[in-house]
């Protein structure tokens, strides 16, 4: 008896619904545009003097609040030794510090310093300014279209993934 094959995942299966083909094509274009946009804006991060992994970890620490090293490693999808090294580097630069947990003295959390928060805000300001300069070159109709697209994207990233077939008509 031949070995039983697993069914392909939903994303790997061929679709017979033309709406799915259009959605895949749109998703592919959006994915490519997002990567190119981030690469272009990432050049603004060079002024911070930090590597991309350190900037990413600092951002997570600032926006998710005090985190343990384990929580930070999970958020950054790296192993604990890697996050320990990153945090030590950020500490040496005065951008983060460790504080004891108020409920359990065995636990230490990493928080951003004022200097770390300032560095991240300045980096965001540079990226936004670079993007705004490009957007100013667009005509009013294109800017309105982009405003509508951003509103839709914000909805898409906030909505949980729907199970297969949910939300479809027919």
Coordinates of C-alpha atoms in Angstrom, one line a residue:
X1 CA 0.0 0.0 0.0
X2 CA 1.6 3.4 -1.0
X3 CA 2.1 6.0 1.7
X4 CA -0.8 8.3 2.2
X5 CA -0.1 11.9 1.0
X6 CA -1.2 14.9 3.0
X7 CA -3.7 17.2 1.3
X8 CA -2.0 20.4 0.1
X9 CA -2.6 23.5 2.2
X10 CA -5.3 25.9 1.1
X11 CA -2.7 28.3 -0.3
X12 CA -1.1 25.5 -2.3
X13 CA -4.3 24.2 -3.9
X14 CA -5.4 25.3 -7.3
X15 CA -8.5 27.4 -7.2
X16 CA -11.4 27.2 -9.5
X17 CA -12.9 30.5 -8.4
X18 CA -11.6 33.4 -10.5
X19 CA -12.0 35.7 -7.5
X20 CA -9.3 33.7 -5.8
X21 CA -7.0 34.1 -8.8
X22 CA -7.5 37.9 -8.7
X23 CA -6.9 37.9 -5.0
X24 CA -3.7 36.0 -5.4
X25 CA -2.4 38.3 -8.1
X26 CA -3.3 41.4 -6.0
X27 CA -1.7 39.9 -2.9
X28 CA 1.5 39.2 -4.9
X29 CA 1.6 42.8 -6.2
X30 CA 0.9 44.2 -2.7
X31 CA 3.6 41.9 -1.2
X32 CA 6.2 43.1 -3.7
X33 CA 5.3 46.8 -3.3
X34 CA 5.4 46.5 0.5
X35 CA 8.9 44.9 0.4
X36 CA 10.2 47.6 -2.0
X37 CA 8.7 50.4 0.1
X38 CA 10.3 49.0 3.3
X39 CA 13.7 48.6 1.6
X40 CA 13.5 52.1 0.3
X41 CA 12.6 53.6 3.7
X42 CA 15.1 51.4 5.5
X43 CA 17.9 53.5 4.0
X44 CA 16.7 56.3 6.4
X45 CA 17.5 54.0 9.3
X46 CA 21.2 54.2 8.6
X47 CA 21.3 57.6 10.3
X48 CA 20.4 55.9 13.6
X49 CA 23.7 54.0 13.7
X50 CA 21.9 50.8 14.7
X51 CA 21.6 47.5 12.8
X52 CA 18.2 46.5 11.6
X53 CA 17.9 43.7 14.2
X54 CA 18.7 46.2 17.0
X55 CA 16.2 48.7 15.7
X56 CA 13.6 46.0 15.4
X57 CA 14.1 44.8 19.0
X58 CA 14.1 48.4 20.3
X59 CA 10.8 49.0 18.4
X60 CA 9.2 46.0 20.0
X61 CA 10.4 47.0 23.4
X62 CA 8.9 50.5 23.0
X63 CA 5.6 49.6 21.5
X64 CA 4.8 46.4 23.4
X65 CA 6.0 47.7 26.7
X66 CA 8.3 46.1 29.3
X67 CA 9.1 42.5 28.1
X68 CA 11.1 39.6 29.4
X69 CA 13.9 38.4 27.3
X70 CA 11.8 35.3 26.4
X71 CA 8.9 37.5 25.3
X72 CA 11.2 39.6 23.2
X73 CA 12.8 36.6 21.6
X74 CA 9.4 35.2 20.7
X75 CA 8.3 38.6 19.3
X76 CA 11.4 38.9 17.2
X77 CA 11.3 35.2 16.3
X78 CA 14.9 34.5 17.4
X79 CA 16.6 32.3 19.9
X80 CA 17.1 33.5 23.5
X81 CA 21.0 33.8 23.1
X82 CA 20.5 36.1 20.1
X83 CA 18.1 38.4 22.0
X84 CA 20.4 38.4 25.0
X85 CA 23.2 39.7 22.8
X86 CA 21.0 42.3 21.2
X87 CA 19.7 43.6 24.5
X88 CA 23.3 43.8 25.9
X89 CA 24.3 45.9 22.9
X90 CA 21.3 48.1 23.4
X91 CA 22.1 48.4 27.1
X92 CA 25.7 49.4 26.3
X93 CA 24.4 52.2 24.0
X94 CA 22.1 53.4 26.8
X95 CA 18.9 52.7 24.8
X96 CA 17.3 50.1 27.1
X97 CA 17.7 48.9 30.7
X98 CA 16.5 46.0 32.7
X99 CA 14.1 46.4 35.6
X100 CA 12.9 43.8 38.1
X101 CA 9.3 42.6 37.8
X102 CA 7.1 44.0 40.6
X103 CA 5.3 40.7 41.1
X104 CA 8.2 38.3 40.9
X105 CA 11.8 39.5 41.7
X106 CA 13.3 36.6 39.7
X107 CA 12.0 38.1 36.5
X108 CA 13.6 41.0 34.7
X109 CA 12.0 43.1 32.1
X110 CA 13.6 45.2 29.4
X111 CA 12.4 48.8 29.0
X112 CA 13.5 51.6 26.7
X113 CA 15.3 54.6 28.0
X114 CA 14.4 58.1 27.0
X115 CA 17.4 58.0 24.6
X116 CA 16.0 54.8 23.0
X117 CA 12.6 56.3 22.6
X118 CA 14.0 59.4 21.1
X119 CA 16.2 57.5 18.7
X120 CA 13.2 55.5 17.5
X121 CA 10.9 58.6 17.1
X122 CA 13.6 60.4 15.1
X123 CA 14.0 57.3 12.8
X124 CA 10.2 57.2 12.2
X125 CA 10.2 61.0 11.5
X126 CA 12.9 60.5 8.9
X127 CA 11.1 57.5 7.2
X128 CA 7.8 59.4 7.2
X129 CA 9.4 62.5 5.8
X130 CA 11.1 60.5 3.0
X131 CA 7.7 58.9 2.1
X132 CA 5.8 62.2 2.3
X133 CA 8.3 63.7 -0.2
X134 CA 7.4 61.0 -2.7
X135 CA 3.7 61.3 -2.0
X136 CA 3.8 65.0 -2.6
X137 CA 4.7 64.2 -6.2
X138 CA 1.3 62.4 -6.7
X139 CA -1.7 64.1 -8.1
X140 CA -4.8 64.6 -5.9
X141 CA -6.7 61.7 -7.4
X142 CA -3.8 59.3 -6.8
X143 CA -3.4 60.6 -3.2
X144 CA -7.1 60.0 -2.5
X145 CA -6.9 56.5 -4.0
X146 CA -3.9 55.8 -1.8
X147 CA -5.8 57.1 1.3
X148 CA -8.6 54.7 0.5
X149 CA -6.2 51.9 0.0
X150 CA -4.5 52.6 3.3
X151 CA -7.8 52.5 5.1
X152 CA -8.6 49.1 3.6
X153 CA -5.1 47.8 4.4
X154 CA -5.5 48.9 8.0
X155 CA -8.8 46.9 8.2
X156 CA -7.1 43.9 6.5
X157 CA -4.2 43.7 9.0
X158 CA -6.6 44.1 12.0
X159 CA -9.0 41.4 11.0
X160 CA -8.2 37.8 12.1
X161 CA -7.8 35.3 9.3
X162 CA -11.1 33.7 8.4
X163 CA -11.4 29.9 8.2
X164 CA -11.6 28.4 4.7
X165 CA -14.8 29.4 3.1
X166 CA -16.0 31.8 5.7
X167 CA -17.3 35.1 4.5
X168 CA -17.9 33.8 1.0
X169 CA -21.2 34.0 -0.9
X170 CA -22.1 31.3 -3.3

